[in-house]
């Protein structure tokens, strides 16, 4: 007979979101147990799977600060202030992410997760590794695991990622809405080593993009002087992973589309032909709770495609908001907390899913489009002149804490306004515009935008 454990709060999944939540809940004096399917990543290297590095931005940073762990993370961040676009001739163009002081930050997934696990344990959370959740009995409040051990809980937080076992159970319950859709594109990571002297081969204060309309390559810097490049490409079709499975095909593909990386990656053909190719999906579901005691957070609630760099940031924001709600409403065990929180937050999960899909088009296609670049220029000019009237959607998502649904709606209105501004005032061929007319249109249009004082 396997032991039966009891936990006041049980967290399924010790990934990024689960381990941050464990820290935050321990700081509130709750007894926290984490069940993690994998071995302890601090002792055993984790095989390649999800991305090696991630972009951490303001929403995630705010949550890490709220948990008191940002000091440990800050020295490991590599700030990226702009996008650097590489065309097929290797010519570069630039696009700032926001004001000169605003940046997103490259951070290693494993490094960040290890810090959070350390902090969770230090704060007193009990973590069971190699402990895969296989099912639950919500009536008895019991979790079953692969090892045969069972865990009784008072509250269960599902932070077990895009393929959540807890969510799998919820799908079988009445009136649970669920959709999962795969992108026709997958991704494949390519390692660009440092120069022999340990320095970076490309500028490291920027996110590099090679936009090629229906596909793209991006690169984020790592602290050891390397870059992790990620190729996003359809699985099938004329230009696809299917068509680059031999060394010759891969060599030709890179020579055609990304010739400027060749001097930097000696085994590029090998890597492009054989590195693991993974799929990308969007999960939407509701409600995120089952009654009073079970709540989905992070990718378990809202797995999204990675093009806005917000999946982890959104999951961290879930954690911060939940804890703030609990603090304001009388604690974690206050009746109605999970249902109310789930209802409040879920539209933002759907909004960031939409935003992420939209940003894929922007990154792979529009960053090389003169009309889009002119639009960005006009927006930046107007927003500098009237910072309280026009906050670009990217800024709302990345450098603010407004609900994602507000950023989505603001972007929709801005798109309408800018289509008119480009149509009626701009000359794309020369990159010029009628400043007075554009200003008048944008001043009028911006009355429909959400108030700037929402941005905190
Ligand atoms: C290519 C790519 C690039 C990305 N880039 C960014 C980015 O730049 N910025 C950003 O913010 N986000 C990014 N993301 C998204 C980000 O990776 C996720 O949103 C984030 O990892 C979600 O954290 P999580 O803890 O919810 O899930 P996960 O990180 O997946 O953690 C889930 C944990 O649960 C464990 N687990 C799973 N099933 C079970 C089970 N049955 N029992 C017990 N444990 C279980 C897993 O082992 C894992 O440790 C990217 C994603 C991809 C795929």
Coordinates of C-alpha atoms and ligand atoms in Angstrom, one line a residue:
X1 CA 0.0 0.0 0.0
X2 CA 1.5 3.3 -1.1
X3 CA 1.5 6.2 1.3
X4 CA -1.3 8.8 1.2
X5 CA 0.0 12.3 1.8
X6 CA -2.0 15.4 2.8
X7 CA -1.4 18.9 1.4
X8 CA -3.1 22.1 2.3
X9 CA -2.3 23.5 -1.2
X10 CA -1.2 21.1 -3.9
X11 CA 0.4 22.4 -7.0
X12 CA 0.6 20.1 -10.0
X13 CA 3.7 21.1 -12.0
X14 CA 7.0 22.6 -10.8
X15 CA 7.7 24.5 -14.1
X16 CA 8.0 28.3 -14.3
X17 CA 4.5 29.1 -13.1
X18 CA 4.1 26.3 -10.5
X19 CA 7.4 27.1 -8.8
X20 CA 6.7 30.9 -8.7
X21 CA 3.3 30.1 -7.2
X22 CA 4.9 27.9 -4.6
X23 CA 7.1 30.8 -3.5
X24 CA 4.2 33.3 -3.3
X25 CA 2.0 30.9 -1.3
X26 CA 4.7 30.0 1.1
X27 CA 5.2 33.7 1.7
X28 CA 1.6 33.8 2.8
X29 CA 2.2 31.0 5.3
X30 CA 0.3 28.2 3.4
X31 CA 1.5 24.7 3.5
X32 CA 2.5 23.9 -0.1
X33 CA 3.3 20.7 -1.9
X34 CA 4.4 20.6 -5.5
X35 CA 4.2 17.5 -7.7
X36 CA 6.6 17.6 -10.7
X37 CA 6.6 14.9 -13.4
X38 CA 10.3 15.3 -14.3
X39 CA 13.5 14.6 -12.2
X40 CA 15.0 17.5 -10.3
X41 CA 16.5 19.8 -13.1
X42 CA 19.0 21.1 -10.6
X43 CA 20.6 17.6 -10.4
X44 CA 19.8 16.0 -13.8
X45 CA 20.0 17.8 -17.2
X46 CA 16.6 18.1 -18.8
X47 CA 16.4 16.9 -22.4
X48 CA 15.6 19.6 -25.0
X49 CA 12.0 20.3 -25.3
X50 CA 10.6 23.8 -24.9
X51 CA 12.6 26.8 -25.8
X52 CA 16.0 27.3 -24.3
X53 CA 15.6 31.0 -23.6
X54 CA 12.6 33.3 -23.2
X55 CA 11.8 37.0 -23.3
X56 CA 10.9 38.2 -19.9
X57 CA 9.1 41.5 -19.8
X58 CA 7.3 43.9 -17.4
X59 CA 4.4 41.7 -16.4
X60 CA 6.7 38.8 -15.5
X61 CA 9.1 41.1 -13.7
X62 CA 6.4 42.6 -11.6
X63 CA 5.3 39.1 -10.5
X64 CA 8.9 38.1 -9.7
X65 CA 9.3 41.3 -7.7
X66 CA 6.0 40.6 -5.8
X67 CA 7.5 37.2 -4.9
X68 CA 10.7 38.7 -3.7
X69 CA 12.9 36.8 -6.2
X70 CA 13.7 39.4 -8.8
X71 CA 17.0 40.2 -7.2
X72 CA 18.2 36.7 -8.0
X73 CA 17.0 36.8 -11.5
X74 CA 18.1 40.4 -12.5
X75 CA 21.8 39.7 -13.0
X76 CA 21.0 36.9 -15.5
X77 CA 18.9 39.0 -17.8
X78 CA 20.2 40.2 -21.2
X79 CA 18.2 43.3 -22.2
X80 CA 17.0 43.6 -25.8
X81 CA 16.0 47.1 -26.8
X82 CA 14.9 46.6 -30.4
X83 CA 14.3 44.2 -33.2
X84 CA 17.1 43.9 -35.7
X85 CA 15.8 42.7 -39.0
X86 CA 18.1 40.8 -41.4
X87 CA 17.1 40.9 -45.1
X88 CA 18.2 38.2 -47.6
X89 CA 21.2 40.3 -48.6
X90 CA 22.2 40.5 -44.9
X91 CA 21.3 44.2 -44.7
X92 CA 20.1 45.3 -41.3
X93 CA 17.2 47.5 -40.2
X94 CA 16.0 48.3 -36.7
X95 CA 12.8 48.9 -34.8
X96 CA 12.8 49.9 -31.2
X97 CA 10.4 48.1 -28.9
X98 CA 9.4 51.3 -27.1
X99 CA 11.2 54.2 -25.5
X100 CA 15.0 54.1 -25.5
X101 CA 15.0 52.8 -21.9
X102 CA 12.4 50.0 -22.5
X103 CA 13.5 46.5 -23.3
X104 CA 12.5 42.9 -23.1
X105 CA 15.0 40.5 -21.5
X106 CA 16.5 37.2 -22.7
X107 CA 16.7 34.7 -19.9
X108 CA 17.5 31.0 -19.8
X109 CA 14.4 28.8 -19.1
X110 CA 16.4 26.3 -17.1
X111 CA 18.3 28.9 -15.1
X112 CA 15.1 30.8 -14.2
X113 CA 13.2 27.6 -13.3
X114 CA 16.1 26.5 -11.1
X115 CA 16.1 29.8 -9.2
X116 CA 12.4 29.5 -8.6
X117 CA 12.6 25.9 -7.4
X118 CA 15.4 26.9 -5.0
X119 CA 13.4 29.8 -3.7
X120 CA 10.3 27.6 -3.3
X121 CA 12.2 25.0 -1.3
X122 CA 14.0 27.7 0.7
X123 CA 10.6 29.2 1.5
X124 CA 9.4 25.8 2.8
X125 CA 7.6 24.2 -0.1
X126 CA 7.8 20.4 -0.4
X127 CA 8.6 19.3 -3.9
X128 CA 8.1 15.7 -5.1
X129 CA 10.1 15.1 -8.4
X130 CA 9.4 12.1 -10.7
X131 CA 5.9 12.4 -9.5
X132 CA 3.5 12.5 -12.5
X133 CA -0.1 13.4 -11.8
X134 CA -2.3 10.8 -13.5
X135 CA -5.8 11.6 -12.3
X136 CA -8.0 13.0 -9.6
X137 CA -11.1 12.5 -7.6
X138 CA -12.5 15.9 -6.9
X139 CA -15.3 14.6 -4.6
X140 CA -12.7 13.0 -2.3
X141 CA -10.1 15.8 -3.1
X142 CA -7.5 13.3 -4.0
X143 CA -4.8 13.3 -6.6
X144 CA -3.4 10.1 -8.1
X145 CA 0.2 9.8 -9.3
X146 CA 2.2 7.4 -11.5
X147 CA 4.2 6.2 -8.5
X148 CA 1.0 5.0 -6.8
X149 CA 1.2 7.6 -4.1
X150 CA -1.9 9.7 -3.5
X151 CA -2.3 13.2 -2.2
X152 CA -5.2 14.7 -0.4
X153 CA -5.6 18.4 -0.9
X154 CA -7.7 21.3 0.3
X155 CA -6.9 23.5 -2.8
X156 CA -5.4 22.2 -6.1
X157 CA -3.6 24.5 -8.5
X158 CA -3.0 23.0 -11.9
X159 CA 0.3 24.5 -13.3
X160 CA 1.1 21.4 -15.3
X161 CA 1.5 23.1 -18.6
X162 CA 0.0 22.9 -22.1
X163 CA -0.9 19.2 -21.8
X164 CA -2.2 19.5 -18.3
X165 CA -3.4 16.3 -16.7
X166 CA -5.8 18.2 -14.5
X167 CA -7.3 20.0 -17.5
X168 CA -7.7 16.6 -19.2
X169 CA -9.9 15.6 -16.3
X170 CA -11.9 18.9 -16.4
X171 CA -12.7 18.2 -20.1
X172 CA -14.8 15.3 -18.9
X173 CA -16.9 17.5 -16.6
X174 CA -20.2 19.1 -17.5
X175 CA -20.1 22.6 -19.3
X176 CA -16.4 22.7 -19.6
X177 CA -15.4 24.5 -22.9
X178 CA -12.3 23.5 -24.6
X179 CA -10.5 24.0 -27.9
X180 CA -7.0 23.2 -29.0
X181 CA -5.6 24.2 -32.4
X182 CA -2.2 23.5 -33.9
X183 CA -0.4 26.0 -36.1
X184 CA 0.7 24.7 -39.5
X185 CA 4.2 26.0 -38.4
X186 CA 6.5 24.2 -36.1
X187 CA 9.8 25.4 -34.6
X188 CA 13.3 24.1 -34.4
X189 CA 16.2 25.5 -32.3
X190 CA 19.6 26.2 -33.8
X191 CA 22.7 26.9 -31.7
X192 CA 25.0 29.7 -32.7
X193 CA 28.2 29.4 -30.7
X194 CA 30.2 32.3 -29.3
X195 CA 33.2 33.7 -31.1
X196 CA 36.4 31.9 -30.1
X197 CA 37.1 34.7 -27.5
X198 CA 33.7 34.1 -25.9
X199 CA 32.0 37.2 -27.4
X200 CA 28.7 37.3 -29.2
X201 CA 28.7 37.0 -33.0
X202 CA 25.8 39.4 -33.4
X203 CA 24.7 42.4 -31.4
X204 CA 23.4 41.1 -28.2
X205 CA 21.2 44.0 -27.0
X206 CA 18.6 43.2 -29.6
X207 CA 16.3 40.4 -30.8
X208 CA 17.3 39.3 -34.3
X209 CA 14.6 38.5 -36.9
X210 CA 15.0 37.2 -40.4
X211 CA 11.4 37.8 -41.6
X212 CA 10.6 35.8 -44.8
X213 CA 6.8 36.3 -45.2
X214 CA 5.5 32.8 -44.5
X215 CA 8.3 31.8 -42.2
X216 CA 11.1 33.4 -40.1
X217 CA 14.2 32.8 -38.0
X218 CA 14.8 34.6 -34.8
X219 CA 17.7 34.7 -32.4
X220 CA 18.0 35.6 -28.7
X221 CA 21.3 36.0 -26.9
X222 CA 22.5 33.8 -24.0
X223 CA 24.9 34.9 -21.3
X224 CA 27.7 32.5 -22.5
X225 CA 28.1 34.4 -25.8
X226 CA 25.9 32.1 -27.8
X227 CA 22.6 32.7 -29.5
X228 CA 19.6 30.4 -29.6
X229 CA 18.1 30.8 -33.0
X230 CA 14.6 29.5 -33.7
X231 CA 13.3 28.7 -37.1
X232 CA 9.5 28.9 -37.4
X233 CA 8.5 27.1 -40.6
X234 CA 5.4 25.1 -41.9
X235 CA 5.7 21.4 -41.4
X236 CA 4.5 20.7 -45.0
X237 CA 4.4 22.6 -48.3
X238 CA 6.8 24.1 -50.8
X239 CA 9.0 25.7 -48.2
X240 CA 8.7 23.5 -45.1
X241 CA 10.5 21.2 -42.7
X242 CA 9.5 18.3 -44.9
X243 CA 11.7 19.8 -47.6
X244 CA 14.8 20.2 -45.5
X245 CA 15.5 16.8 -44.2
X246 CA 18.8 16.1 -46.0
X247 CA 22.1 17.9 -45.5
X248 CA 22.0 19.1 -49.1
X249 CA 18.4 20.4 -48.8
X250 CA 19.2 22.2 -45.5
X251 CA 22.4 23.7 -47.0
X252 CA 20.5 25.1 -50.0
X253 CA 17.7 26.4 -47.8
X254 CA 20.0 28.4 -45.5
X255 CA 22.0 29.7 -48.5
X256 CA 18.9 30.9 -50.1
X257 CA 17.1 32.5 -47.1
X258 CA 19.6 33.2 -44.3
X259 CA 23.1 33.4 -46.0
X260 CA 24.4 35.8 -43.3
X261 CA 24.3 33.2 -40.6
X262 CA 26.5 30.8 -42.5
X263 CA 29.8 32.2 -41.3
X264 CA 28.6 32.0 -37.7
X265 CA 27.3 28.3 -37.5
X266 CA 29.8 25.9 -39.0
X267 CA 27.4 22.9 -38.7
X268 CA 24.4 24.8 -39.9
X269 CA 23.3 22.2 -42.5
X270 CA 23.5 19.4 -39.9
X271 CA 21.5 21.4 -37.4
X272 CA 18.8 22.6 -39.8
X273 CA 18.3 19.1 -41.1
X274 CA 18.3 17.1 -37.9
X275 CA 17.5 19.3 -34.8
X276 CA 14.2 18.4 -33.1
X277 CA 11.1 20.0 -34.7
X278 CA 8.3 20.8 -32.3
X279 CA 4.7 21.9 -32.8
X280 CA 2.9 25.0 -31.6
X281 CA -0.6 25.1 -30.3
X282 CA -3.2 27.4 -28.8
X283 CA -5.4 26.1 -25.9
X284 CA -8.6 28.0 -24.8
X285 CA -10.8 26.7 -22.1
X286 CA -13.3 27.9 -19.6
X287 CA -14.1 27.9 -16.8
X288 CA -10.5 27.8 -15.3
X289 CA -11.9 26.5 -12.0
X290 CA -13.8 23.4 -10.9
X291 CA -15.9 24.6 -8.0
X292 CA -14.2 26.1 -5.0
X293 CA -11.1 24.0 -4.9
X294 CA -9.4 23.6 -8.3
X295 CA -7.9 26.3 -10.5
X296 CA -5.9 26.2 -13.7
X297 CA -3.1 28.7 -14.2
X298 CA -0.3 29.3 -16.8
X299 CA -0.2 27.2 -19.9
X300 CA -2.6 24.7 -18.3
X301 CA -5.3 27.5 -18.6
X302 CA -4.0 29.3 -21.7
X303 CA -1.3 27.7 -23.9
X304 CA -0.4 30.2 -26.6
X305 CA 1.9 30.5 -29.5
X306 CA 5.2 32.2 -28.6
X307 CA 5.2 35.2 -30.9
X308 CA 4.4 37.9 -28.4
X309 CA 6.8 36.5 -25.9
X310 CA 4.0 36.5 -23.3
X311 CA 3.2 32.9 -22.4
X312 CA 5.4 32.8 -19.2
X313 CA 4.7 36.5 -18.5
X314 CA 1.0 35.9 -18.6
X315 CA 1.4 32.8 -16.4
X316 CA 3.4 34.9 -13.9
X317 CA 0.8 37.6 -14.0
X318 CA -1.9 35.0 -13.2
X319 CA 0.0 34.1 -10.1
X320 CA 0.5 37.7 -9.0
X321 CA -3.1 38.6 -9.6
X322 CA -4.4 35.6 -7.8
X323 CA -2.3 36.3 -4.7
X324 CA -3.4 40.0 -4.7
X325 CA -7.0 38.9 -5.0
X326 CA -6.6 36.5 -2.2
X327 CA -4.9 39.1 0.0
X328 CA -7.7 41.7 -0.7
X329 CA -10.5 39.2 -0.2
X330 CA -9.6 37.7 3.1
X331 CA -7.2 35.0 2.1
X332 CA -6.7 32.0 -0.1
X333 CA -9.6 30.0 1.5
X334 CA -12.2 32.8 1.1
X335 CA -15.3 31.4 -0.4
X336 CA -15.8 32.2 -4.1
X337 CA -12.1 33.2 -4.7
X338 CA -11.4 30.6 -7.4
X339 CA -14.7 31.0 -9.3
X340 CA -14.5 34.8 -9.2
X341 CA -10.8 34.9 -10.2
X342 CA -11.3 32.4 -13.0
X343 CA -14.2 34.4 -14.4
X344 CA -12.3 37.7 -14.2
X345 CA -9.0 36.5 -15.7
X346 CA -10.1 34.1 -18.4
X347 CA -11.0 36.8 -21.1
X348 CA -7.4 38.0 -20.8
X349 CA -6.2 34.4 -21.5
X350 CA -8.2 34.4 -24.7
X351 CA -7.1 37.9 -25.6
X352 CA -3.3 37.1 -25.3
X353 CA -3.9 34.0 -27.4
X354 CA -5.4 36.2 -30.1
X355 CA -2.6 38.8 -29.8
X356 CA 0.1 36.1 -30.0
X357 CA -1.4 34.7 -33.2
X358 CA -1.6 38.2 -34.7
X359 CA 2.0 39.0 -33.8
X360 CA 3.2 36.1 -35.8
X361 CA 2.0 37.8 -39.0
X362 CA 3.7 41.0 -37.8
X363 CA 7.0 39.4 -37.1
X364 CA 7.4 37.1 -40.1
X365 CA 5.8 39.3 -42.7
X366 CA 5.2 42.9 -41.7
X367 CA 8.6 43.7 -40.2
X368 CA 9.8 43.6 -43.8
X369 CA 6.9 45.6 -45.2
X370 CA 7.5 49.3 -46.0
X371 CA 3.8 50.2 -45.2
X372 CA 4.1 48.6 -41.8
X373 CA 7.4 50.3 -41.1
X374 CA 6.0 53.7 -42.1
X375 CA 3.0 53.0 -39.8
X376 CA 5.3 52.3 -36.9
X377 CA 7.2 55.6 -37.7
X378 CA 4.0 57.6 -37.7
X379 CA 2.8 56.0 -34.5
X380 CA 6.1 56.7 -32.8
X381 CA 6.0 60.3 -33.9
X382 CA 2.4 60.9 -32.7
X383 CA 3.0 58.9 -29.5
X384 CA 6.0 61.0 -28.7
X385 CA 4.0 64.2 -29.2
X386 CA 0.9 62.9 -27.3
X387 CA 2.2 60.2 -25.0
X388 CA -1.0 60.0 -23.1
X389 CA -3.2 59.7 -26.1
X390 CA -1.5 57.0 -28.1
X391 CA 0.1 54.0 -26.4
X392 CA 1.1 51.5 -29.1
X393 CA -0.4 48.0 -28.7
X394 CA 3.1 46.5 -28.2
X395 CA 3.7 48.8 -25.3
X396 CA 0.4 48.0 -23.7
X397 CA 1.1 44.3 -23.9
X398 CA 4.8 44.3 -23.0
X399 CA 5.5 47.4 -20.9
X400 CA 2.2 47.9 -19.1
X401 CA -0.1 45.9 -16.8
X402 CA -3.5 46.7 -18.4
X403 CA -5.6 43.6 -18.9
X404 CA -4.7 41.9 -22.2
X405 CA -8.3 42.3 -23.4
X406 CA -7.8 46.1 -23.2
X407 CA -4.6 45.9 -25.2
X408 CA -6.4 43.8 -27.8
X409 CA -9.3 46.2 -28.2
X410 CA -6.9 49.2 -28.3
X411 CA -5.0 47.6 -31.1
X412 CA -8.1 46.9 -33.0
X413 CA -9.1 50.6 -32.8
X414 CA -5.5 51.7 -33.6
X415 CA -5.5 49.5 -36.7
X416 CA -8.6 51.2 -38.0
X417 CA -7.2 54.6 -37.4
X418 CA -3.9 53.8 -39.0
X419 CA -5.4 52.2 -42.0
X420 CA -7.1 55.6 -42.7
X421 CA -4.0 57.6 -41.9
X422 CA -1.9 55.6 -44.3
X423 CA -4.6 55.7 -47.0
X424 CA -5.3 59.4 -46.7
X425 CA -2.0 61.0 -45.7
X426 CA 0.9 58.8 -46.4
X427 CA 3.2 58.1 -49.4
X428 CA 4.6 54.7 -48.8
X429 CA 7.1 54.9 -51.7
X430 CA 8.8 57.9 -50.2
X431 CA 8.1 57.1 -46.6
X432 CA 6.6 60.5 -46.0
X433 CA 3.2 61.7 -44.7
X434 CA 1.1 64.8 -44.3
X435 CA 1.9 65.6 -40.6
X436 CA -1.0 68.0 -40.0
X437 CA -3.6 65.8 -41.6
X438 CA -2.3 62.6 -39.9
X439 CA -2.3 64.5 -36.5
X440 CA -5.9 65.6 -37.0
X441 CA -7.0 62.1 -37.8
X442 CA -5.2 60.5 -34.9
X443 CA -6.3 63.1 -32.4
X444 CA -9.9 62.5 -33.4
X445 CA -9.5 58.7 -33.5
X446 CA -7.7 58.5 -30.2
X447 CA -10.8 59.6 -28.4
X448 CA -12.0 56.0 -28.9
X449 CA -8.9 54.5 -27.2
X450 CA -8.9 53.3 -23.6
X451 CA -7.8 56.0 -21.2
X452 CA -4.0 56.3 -20.8
X453 CA -4.4 56.4 -17.0
X454 CA -5.3 52.7 -17.2
X455 CA -1.6 52.1 -17.8
X456 CA 0.1 51.5 -14.5
Ligands
LIG1 C1 9.4 28.1 -28.6 C2 8.8 28.8 -27.4 C3 9.2 30.0 -27.1 C4 8.7 30.7 -26.0 N1 9.1 32.0 -25.7 C5 8.5 32.7 -24.7 C6 8.9 34.0 -24.4 O1 9.8 34.5 -25.0 N2 8.3 34.6 -23.4 C7 7.3 34.1 -22.6 O2 6.8 34.7 -21.7 N3 6.9 32.8 -22.9 C8 7.5 32.1 -23.9 N4 7.0 30.8 -24.2 C9 5.9 30.3 -23.4 C10 6.4 29.7 -22.1 O3 7.4 28.7 -22.4 C11 5.2 29.1 -21.4 O4 4.2 29.9 -21.4 C12 5.6 28.8 -19.9 O5 6.6 27.8 -19.9 C13 4.4 28.3 -19.1 O6 4.8 27.9 -17.9 P1 4.0 26.8 -17.1 O7 4.7 26.6 -15.8 O8 2.5 27.1 -17.2 O9 4.2 25.5 -18.0 P2 5.5 24.6 -18.2 O10 6.7 25.6 -18.3 O11 5.3 23.7 -19.3 O12 5.6 23.8 -16.9 C14 4.7 22.8 -16.6 C15 5.4 21.8 -15.6 O13 4.5 20.8 -15.3 C16 5.1 19.5 -15.3 N5 4.1 18.6 -15.6 C17 3.4 18.4 -16.8 N6 2.5 17.4 -16.7 C18 2.6 17.0 -15.4 C19 1.9 16.0 -14.7 N7 1.0 15.2 -15.2 N8 2.2 15.8 -13.4 C20 3.2 16.6 -12.8 N9 3.9 17.5 -13.4 C21 3.6 17.7 -14.7 C22 6.1 19.7 -16.4 O14 7.2 18.7 -16.3 C23 6.6 21.1 -16.2 O15 7.7 21.2 -15.3 C24 7.6 30.1 -25.3 C25 7.2 28.8 -25.6 C26 7.8 28.2 -26.7 C27 7.2 26.8 -27.0

